[in-house]
Amino acid sequence: MNRKIFPRSFTQQEAISQESIDAAIEVLKSGRLHRYNTIKDEQSQVSMLEQEYASYQGSRYCLACASCGYALGIALKAAGLEAEEYVLTNMYTLAPVPGAISNAGGRAIFVEINENLVLDLDDLAEKAKSSGARFLLLSHMRGHIVDMNKLMKIVQEEDLILIEDCAHTMGAKWGQKKSGNFGLAACFSTQTYKHLNSGEGGLITSDNAEFMARSIILSGSYMLYERHGAAPDAEVFSDIRLQTPNYSGRMDNLRAAILRPQLNSLEENIKRWNKRYRIVEQKLKKIKGVVMPERPDEESYVGSSIQFRIPGISNSQAVEFIEANKQLGVEVKWFGGDEPTGFTSNHKSWKYFERQNLENSDRILSGLFDLRLPLTFSLDDCSLLSDIICECAEKYISDNSDK
Ligand SMILES: *Cc1c(COP(=O)(O)O)cnc(C)c1O
């Protein structure tokens, strides 16, 4: 029996590289931390990050701002969301997503998910029709990408404005197309637990000039939009600049300086995450009663976290299973809990929106578990943590699953 206790922290990311530290020190020495505080022909760090991210993403425009949650809120506003208007979104997502809808003055209609943790497209089509909603805020929660060809067909048929929440799909693709390049706009996070780490931060990308001009003014550009690196031409702003309020939420040069070198390592890091993911996936999928979400061939994902289901597990068994893992140092999260804990919450705790009936998804979430796979874990660490989960599963999960 495995009695080794897992020694690492599930929330420990890698150290910021010397290159990023040096860049940050340069900004600090300059004293010019505000993105519009530039001298002569100097381009700010934020402006350069925007150009580099637009180029990485393959989008025309990019705006850096305070967080991804903030980005989602202003993206909805810039897309034309009106007060009390409905926004379709996944019921399986993180609290900043319904939060952004609320922040932008909208109301959420939660769409069910299926066993593979992506949107139930029948439910989407039905709710789009019955609600007449104009907006779909598609959250690629935990990096699972729905069949984008089928989704885009519904988007076109129902004339939906699509905004993608790519907090977990920065660097991922569906077919040959990067996640985030399917709709009007996409939002990304550079918060510590995502794929780039500046503590906090968000990026919005789009090919639409007017949308981006409104986003830039909303983000608090003090009419200095001509100092942006990946922005539309000044004439696009001529009316928008006076018709759009300032919701101050800029990124600063310190964070941008830390991020720019990280962007160069992103592709390499994706490979490192996926190596870890595959080790854990191979081991977990052999456990009796455990079901791994299917990942279609078209999906190039980033395995920065891993999910598994134990269908039919009772709440008390789930609690025991998590506790047993915890005793051995493995932090398994569970999406079925009644109370929100840390980063896991669900629609029942978003009481600022009317309660919605999502029975099918509730059943899926009641057997859904989740693990972070930070790059500070070695490949051996990944084997060890998987063995611990296997051991706990054997001990605590009676064979009542409907696998
Ligand atoms: C983290 C996260 C966000 C919000 O990102 P912040 O930068 O923390 O605001 C949005 N959606 C999902 C799915 C996330 O995990």
Coordinates of C-alpha atoms and ligand atoms in Angstrom, one line a residue:
M1 CA 0.0 0.0 0.0
N2 CA 1.1 3.5 -0.9
R3 CA 1.9 5.4 2.3
K4 CA 3.9 8.1 0.7
I5 CA 2.5 11.5 1.4
F6 CA 2.4 13.9 -1.6
P7 CA 4.9 16.6 -0.8
R8 CA 3.9 19.5 -3.1
S9 CA 1.4 22.4 -3.0
F10 CA -1.3 22.4 -5.6
T11 CA -1.3 26.2 -5.6
Q12 CA 2.5 26.7 -6.1
Q13 CA 3.3 28.1 -9.5
E14 CA 6.8 28.3 -10.9
A15 CA 9.0 31.3 -9.9
I16 CA 9.0 34.3 -12.1
S17 CA 12.0 34.1 -14.4
Q18 CA 15.1 36.3 -14.1
E19 CA 14.2 37.9 -17.4
S20 CA 10.8 39.0 -16.1
I21 CA 12.3 40.1 -12.8
D22 CA 14.9 42.2 -14.7
A23 CA 12.2 43.8 -16.9
A24 CA 10.1 44.6 -13.8
I25 CA 13.1 46.2 -12.1
E26 CA 13.6 48.4 -15.2
V27 CA 10.0 49.6 -15.0
L28 CA 10.4 50.3 -11.3
K29 CA 13.6 52.2 -11.8
S30 CA 11.9 54.3 -14.5
G31 CA 9.1 55.3 -12.2
R32 CA 6.8 55.1 -15.2
L33 CA 4.3 52.4 -14.0
H34 CA 1.2 53.9 -15.6
R35 CA 0.6 52.7 -19.1
Y36 CA 0.2 56.1 -20.5
N37 CA 3.3 57.5 -18.7
T38 CA 5.7 57.4 -21.6
I39 CA 8.5 59.7 -22.8
K40 CA 9.2 60.9 -26.4
D41 CA 8.7 57.9 -28.7
E42 CA 8.7 55.4 -26.0
Q43 CA 6.2 52.5 -26.3
S44 CA 4.9 51.4 -22.9
Q45 CA 5.3 47.8 -21.8
V46 CA 1.5 47.4 -21.8
S47 CA 1.3 48.6 -25.4
M48 CA 4.1 46.2 -26.4
L49 CA 2.3 43.3 -24.6
E50 CA -0.9 44.1 -26.5
Q51 CA 0.9 43.9 -29.8
E52 CA 2.7 40.7 -28.9
Y53 CA -0.4 39.0 -27.6
A54 CA -2.4 40.1 -30.7
S55 CA 0.3 38.6 -32.8
Y56 CA 0.4 35.3 -30.7
Q57 CA -3.4 35.0 -30.8
G58 CA -3.7 36.0 -34.5
S59 CA -6.1 38.8 -33.8
R60 CA -6.1 42.3 -35.1
Y61 CA -6.5 44.0 -31.8
C62 CA -5.7 43.4 -28.1
L63 CA -6.4 45.3 -24.9
A64 CA -4.7 44.5 -21.6
C65 CA -6.7 45.3 -18.5
A66 CA -7.1 44.6 -14.8
S67 CA -8.4 41.1 -14.8
C68 CA -10.3 38.6 -17.0
G69 CA -13.5 39.1 -15.0
Y70 CA -13.2 42.8 -15.6
A71 CA -12.4 42.1 -19.3
L72 CA -15.6 40.0 -19.6
G73 CA -17.7 42.7 -18.1
I74 CA -16.5 45.5 -20.4
A75 CA -16.5 43.1 -23.4
L76 CA -20.3 42.6 -22.9
K77 CA -20.8 46.3 -22.6
A78 CA -18.7 47.0 -25.7
A79 CA -20.7 44.4 -27.5
G80 CA -23.8 46.4 -26.7
L81 CA -25.4 44.6 -23.8
E82 CA -28.2 46.6 -22.4
A83 CA -29.5 46.8 -18.8
E84 CA -31.4 43.6 -17.7
E85 CA -30.7 41.9 -21.0
Y86 CA -30.2 38.1 -21.1
V87 CA -26.8 36.5 -21.6
L88 CA -26.6 32.8 -22.3
T89 CA -23.7 31.1 -20.5
N90 CA -22.4 27.8 -19.2
M91 CA -23.8 26.6 -15.9
Y92 CA -20.4 25.0 -15.3
T93 CA -18.0 27.9 -15.0
L94 CA -16.2 30.0 -12.4
A95 CA -17.9 32.8 -10.3
P96 CA -16.3 35.7 -12.2
V97 CA -18.3 34.7 -15.3
P98 CA -21.8 35.2 -13.8
G99 CA -20.2 38.1 -11.9
A100 CA -19.2 39.8 -15.2
I101 CA -22.7 39.4 -16.5
S102 CA -24.1 41.0 -13.4
N103 CA -21.4 43.7 -13.5
A104 CA -22.4 44.6 -17.1
G105 CA -26.0 44.9 -16.0
G106 CA -27.2 41.7 -17.6
R107 CA -29.0 38.6 -16.5
A108 CA -27.7 35.1 -16.9
I109 CA -29.5 32.2 -18.5
F110 CA -27.5 29.1 -17.6
V111 CA -27.1 26.4 -20.3
E112 CA -26.7 22.8 -19.3
I113 CA -23.5 20.9 -19.8
N114 CA -23.0 17.2 -20.9
E115 CA -20.8 14.4 -19.5
N116 CA -17.8 15.8 -21.3
L117 CA -18.1 19.1 -19.4
V118 CA -18.9 21.2 -22.4
L119 CA -22.2 23.0 -23.4
D120 CA -25.2 20.8 -24.2
L121 CA -25.8 22.2 -27.6
D122 CA -29.5 21.1 -27.7
D123 CA -30.1 23.0 -24.6
L124 CA -28.3 26.0 -26.0
A125 CA -30.3 26.0 -29.2
E126 CA -33.6 25.7 -27.2
K127 CA -32.8 28.4 -24.7
A128 CA -31.5 30.7 -27.4
K129 CA -34.8 30.3 -29.2
S130 CA -37.1 30.5 -26.2
S131 CA -35.3 33.5 -24.6
G132 CA -34.4 35.5 -27.7
A133 CA -31.1 36.3 -26.0
R134 CA -28.6 38.1 -28.3
F135 CA -25.4 37.2 -26.4
L136 CA -23.6 34.0 -25.7
L137 CA -20.7 34.2 -23.2
L138 CA -19.1 30.8 -23.8
S139 CA -16.8 29.7 -21.0
H140 CA -14.3 27.1 -22.0
M141 CA -14.3 26.0 -18.4
R142 CA -11.2 24.0 -17.3
G143 CA -10.1 24.0 -20.9
H144 CA -12.8 21.8 -22.3
I145 CA -13.8 23.0 -25.8
V146 CA -17.2 22.3 -27.2
D147 CA -17.5 21.2 -30.8
M148 CA -16.9 24.6 -32.3
N149 CA -18.3 23.8 -35.7
K150 CA -21.6 22.7 -34.3
L151 CA -21.6 25.6 -31.9
M152 CA -21.0 28.2 -34.6
K153 CA -23.8 26.8 -36.6
I154 CA -26.2 27.6 -33.7
V155 CA -24.5 31.0 -33.2
Q156 CA -25.3 31.8 -36.9
E157 CA -28.8 30.3 -36.9
E158 CA -29.8 32.1 -33.7
D159 CA -27.9 35.2 -34.6
L160 CA -25.9 35.2 -31.3
I161 CA -23.1 37.6 -30.5
L162 CA -20.3 35.2 -29.2
I163 CA -17.8 36.2 -26.6
E164 CA -15.4 33.5 -25.5
D165 CA -14.1 33.2 -21.9
C166 CA -10.6 31.7 -22.6
A167 CA -9.3 31.8 -19.0
H168 CA -8.4 28.1 -19.4
T169 CA -7.8 27.9 -23.1
M170 CA -5.0 30.4 -23.7
G171 CA -2.9 28.5 -26.3
A172 CA -5.6 25.9 -27.0
K173 CA -7.1 25.2 -30.4
W174 CA -10.1 23.7 -32.1
G175 CA -8.9 22.2 -35.3
Q176 CA -6.4 24.7 -36.7
K177 CA -8.1 27.7 -35.1
K178 CA -7.0 29.2 -31.7
S179 CA -9.6 29.2 -29.0
G180 CA -10.7 32.8 -28.8
N181 CA -10.9 33.4 -32.5
F182 CA -14.4 32.2 -33.2
G183 CA -16.6 35.1 -32.0
L184 CA -16.7 38.8 -31.7
A185 CA -14.1 38.8 -28.9
A186 CA -12.3 36.7 -26.4
C187 CA -11.1 37.3 -22.8
F188 CA -8.0 35.8 -21.2
S189 CA -6.6 35.8 -17.7
T190 CA -3.1 36.4 -16.5
Q191 CA -4.1 35.7 -12.9
T192 CA -1.6 33.5 -11.0
Y193 CA -3.4 30.2 -11.5
K194 CA -3.8 30.5 -15.3
H195 CA -1.3 30.1 -18.2
L196 CA 0.6 33.4 -17.7
N197 CA 1.2 34.9 -14.3
S198 CA 1.2 38.5 -13.4
G199 CA -0.8 38.1 -10.2
E200 CA -3.8 39.7 -11.8
G201 CA -4.5 40.7 -15.3
G202 CA -6.8 40.3 -18.3
L203 CA -6.6 40.5 -22.1
I204 CA -9.3 41.1 -24.7
T205 CA -8.8 40.2 -28.3
S206 CA -11.0 41.0 -31.3
D207 CA -10.9 41.8 -35.0
N208 CA -13.7 44.3 -34.7
A209 CA -12.6 47.9 -34.7
E210 CA -15.6 49.5 -33.2
F211 CA -15.9 46.9 -30.5
M212 CA -12.2 47.4 -29.6
A213 CA -12.5 51.2 -29.6
R214 CA -15.4 50.9 -27.1
S215 CA -13.4 48.5 -25.0
I216 CA -10.4 50.7 -24.9
I217 CA -12.5 53.8 -23.8
L218 CA -14.3 51.6 -21.2
S219 CA -11.0 50.4 -19.8
G220 CA -10.1 54.0 -18.9
S221 CA -7.9 55.3 -21.7
Y222 CA -8.2 59.0 -20.7
M223 CA -8.4 59.8 -24.5
L224 CA -4.9 58.5 -24.9
Y225 CA -6.0 55.7 -27.1
E226 CA -3.4 56.7 -29.7
R227 CA -0.8 55.3 -27.4
H228 CA -2.1 51.8 -27.8
G229 CA -0.2 49.2 -29.7
A230 CA -2.9 46.9 -31.1
A231 CA -5.8 49.4 -31.4
P232 CA -7.9 50.6 -34.4
D233 CA -7.1 53.8 -36.1
A234 CA -7.9 57.1 -34.3
E235 CA -10.9 57.9 -36.6
V236 CA -12.7 54.9 -35.3
F237 CA -12.8 56.6 -31.9
S238 CA -14.3 59.9 -33.1
D239 CA -17.8 59.3 -31.9
I240 CA -17.2 56.4 -29.6
R241 CA -14.8 58.4 -27.4
L242 CA -17.6 60.7 -26.1
Q243 CA -20.3 58.2 -26.0
T244 CA -18.5 55.6 -23.9
P245 CA -17.9 55.9 -20.2
N246 CA -14.6 55.3 -18.4
Y247 CA -14.7 52.3 -16.1
S248 CA -11.0 52.5 -15.1
G249 CA -9.5 49.0 -15.1
R250 CA -6.2 49.3 -16.9
M251 CA -3.2 47.1 -16.8
D252 CA 0.1 48.7 -15.5
N253 CA 3.6 48.5 -17.0
L254 CA 4.9 46.4 -14.1
R255 CA 2.6 43.5 -14.9
A256 CA 3.0 43.8 -18.6
A257 CA 6.8 43.7 -18.2
I258 CA 6.5 40.5 -16.2
L259 CA 4.2 39.0 -18.8
R260 CA 6.1 39.7 -22.0
P261 CA 8.9 37.2 -21.5
Q262 CA 6.4 34.6 -20.3
L263 CA 4.6 34.7 -23.6
N264 CA 7.7 33.4 -25.2
S265 CA 7.6 30.3 -23.0
L266 CA 3.9 29.6 -23.4
E267 CA 4.1 27.0 -26.2
E268 CA 6.9 25.1 -24.3
N269 CA 4.8 25.3 -21.1
I270 CA 1.8 23.9 -22.9
K271 CA 3.8 20.8 -23.8
R272 CA 5.0 20.5 -20.2
W273 CA 1.4 20.7 -18.9
N274 CA 0.2 18.2 -21.4
K275 CA 2.9 15.7 -20.4
R276 CA 1.7 15.9 -16.8
Y277 CA -1.9 15.7 -17.8
R278 CA -1.4 12.5 -19.8
I279 CA 0.4 10.7 -17.0
V280 CA -2.5 11.5 -14.6
E281 CA -5.1 10.7 -17.2
Q282 CA -3.6 7.3 -18.0
K283 CA -3.6 6.3 -14.4
L284 CA -7.0 7.7 -13.4
K285 CA -8.8 6.1 -16.3
K286 CA -7.8 2.6 -15.1
I287 CA -9.7 3.1 -11.8
K288 CA -12.9 1.2 -11.6
G289 CA -15.8 3.7 -11.3
V290 CA -13.9 6.7 -12.7
V291 CA -14.8 8.2 -16.0
M292 CA -12.5 10.7 -17.8
P293 CA -14.1 13.3 -20.0
E294 CA -13.6 12.5 -23.7
R295 CA -11.3 14.9 -25.5
P296 CA -12.1 15.0 -29.3
D297 CA -9.3 14.8 -31.8
E298 CA -10.0 18.4 -33.0
E299 CA -9.3 19.7 -29.5
S300 CA -5.7 20.8 -28.7
Y301 CA -6.1 21.5 -25.1
V302 CA -3.8 22.8 -22.3
G303 CA -3.7 20.3 -19.5
S304 CA -3.2 22.8 -16.7
S305 CA -5.8 21.0 -14.7
I306 CA -7.6 17.6 -14.9
Q307 CA -11.2 16.6 -14.2
F308 CA -12.6 13.1 -13.6
R309 CA -16.1 11.9 -12.8
I310 CA -17.3 9.2 -10.4
P311 CA -20.9 8.8 -11.5
G312 CA -23.3 7.8 -8.8
I313 CA -21.0 8.7 -5.9
S314 CA -23.0 9.8 -2.9
N315 CA -22.3 13.1 -1.2
S316 CA -21.0 11.5 1.9
Q317 CA -18.7 9.2 -0.1
A318 CA -17.4 12.2 -2.0
V319 CA -16.6 14.0 1.2
E320 CA -14.8 11.0 2.6
F321 CA -12.9 10.5 -0.7
I322 CA -11.7 14.1 -0.7
E323 CA -10.7 13.9 3.0
A324 CA -8.7 10.7 2.4
N325 CA -6.8 12.3 -0.4
K326 CA -6.2 15.4 1.7
Q327 CA -4.7 13.3 4.5
L328 CA -2.2 12.0 1.9
G329 CA -1.4 15.5 0.6
V330 CA -3.6 15.5 -2.5
E331 CA -5.9 18.4 -3.0
V332 CA -8.9 17.1 -4.9
K333 CA -11.7 19.6 -5.5
W334 CA -15.3 18.7 -5.8
F335 CA -18.0 20.5 -7.8
G336 CA -20.9 18.9 -6.0
G337 CA -20.6 20.6 -2.6
D338 CA -23.5 22.6 -1.3
E339 CA -21.3 25.5 -0.2
P340 CA -18.8 27.3 -2.4
T341 CA -15.2 26.4 -1.3
G342 CA -12.4 28.4 -2.7
F343 CA -12.5 28.3 -6.5
T344 CA -15.4 25.9 -6.8
S345 CA -18.9 27.2 -6.7
N346 CA -22.0 26.5 -8.7
H347 CA -25.2 28.2 -9.9
K348 CA -27.0 27.5 -6.6
S349 CA -24.7 29.9 -4.8
W350 CA -25.1 32.7 -7.4
K351 CA -28.3 33.8 -5.8
Y352 CA -28.2 37.3 -7.3
F353 CA -29.7 35.6 -10.4
E354 CA -33.1 33.9 -10.4
R355 CA -32.8 30.2 -9.6
Q356 CA -32.8 27.9 -12.6
N357 CA -33.5 24.3 -13.0
L358 CA -30.4 22.5 -14.3
E359 CA -31.0 19.0 -13.1
N360 CA -28.9 17.2 -15.6
S361 CA -25.8 19.3 -15.0
D362 CA -26.3 19.2 -11.3
R363 CA -26.2 15.4 -11.5
I364 CA -22.9 15.6 -13.5
L365 CA -21.3 18.1 -11.1
S366 CA -22.3 16.0 -8.1
G367 CA -19.7 13.4 -9.3
L368 CA -17.1 15.8 -10.7
F369 CA -13.6 16.1 -9.3
D370 CA -10.9 18.5 -10.2
L371 CA -7.1 18.8 -9.7
R372 CA -4.7 21.5 -10.6
L373 CA -1.4 20.4 -12.3
P374 CA 1.0 23.2 -11.7
L375 CA 4.4 23.1 -13.5
T376 CA 6.2 22.8 -10.2
F377 CA 5.0 19.1 -10.2
S378 CA 7.6 16.8 -11.7
L379 CA 6.4 13.8 -13.8
D380 CA 7.1 11.6 -10.8
D381 CA 5.0 13.8 -8.7
C382 CA 2.2 13.3 -11.2
S383 CA 2.6 9.5 -10.9
L384 CA 2.6 9.7 -7.2
L385 CA -0.5 11.8 -6.9
S386 CA -2.4 9.6 -9.3
D387 CA -1.4 6.5 -7.2
I388 CA -2.8 8.2 -4.1
I389 CA -6.1 9.0 -5.8
C390 CA -6.3 5.3 -7.0
E391 CA -5.7 4.1 -3.5
C392 CA -8.4 6.4 -2.0
A393 CA -10.8 5.5 -4.7
E394 CA -10.4 1.8 -4.0
K395 CA -11.0 2.4 -0.3
Y396 CA -13.8 4.8 -0.3
I397 CA -15.8 4.3 -3.4
S398 CA -18.3 1.4 -3.3
D399 CA -19.1 0.0 -6.6
N400 CA -22.4 1.8 -7.2
S401 CA -21.4 3.6 -10.3
D402 CA -23.3 3.5 -13.5
K403 CA -20.2 3.3 -15.6
Ligands
LIG1 C1 -10.1 32.7 -13.6 C2 -11.3 32.6 -14.4 C3 -11.9 33.8 -14.9 C4 -11.6 35.2 -14.4 O1 -10.3 35.5 -14.4 P1 -9.7 36.6 -13.3 O2 -8.5 37.1 -14.1 O3 -9.4 35.9 -12.1 O4 -10.8 37.6 -13.2 C5 -13.0 33.7 -15.8 N1 -13.4 32.5 -16.2 C6 -12.8 31.3 -15.8 C7 -13.4 30.0 -16.3 C8 -11.8 31.4 -14.9 O5 -11.2 30.2 -14.4

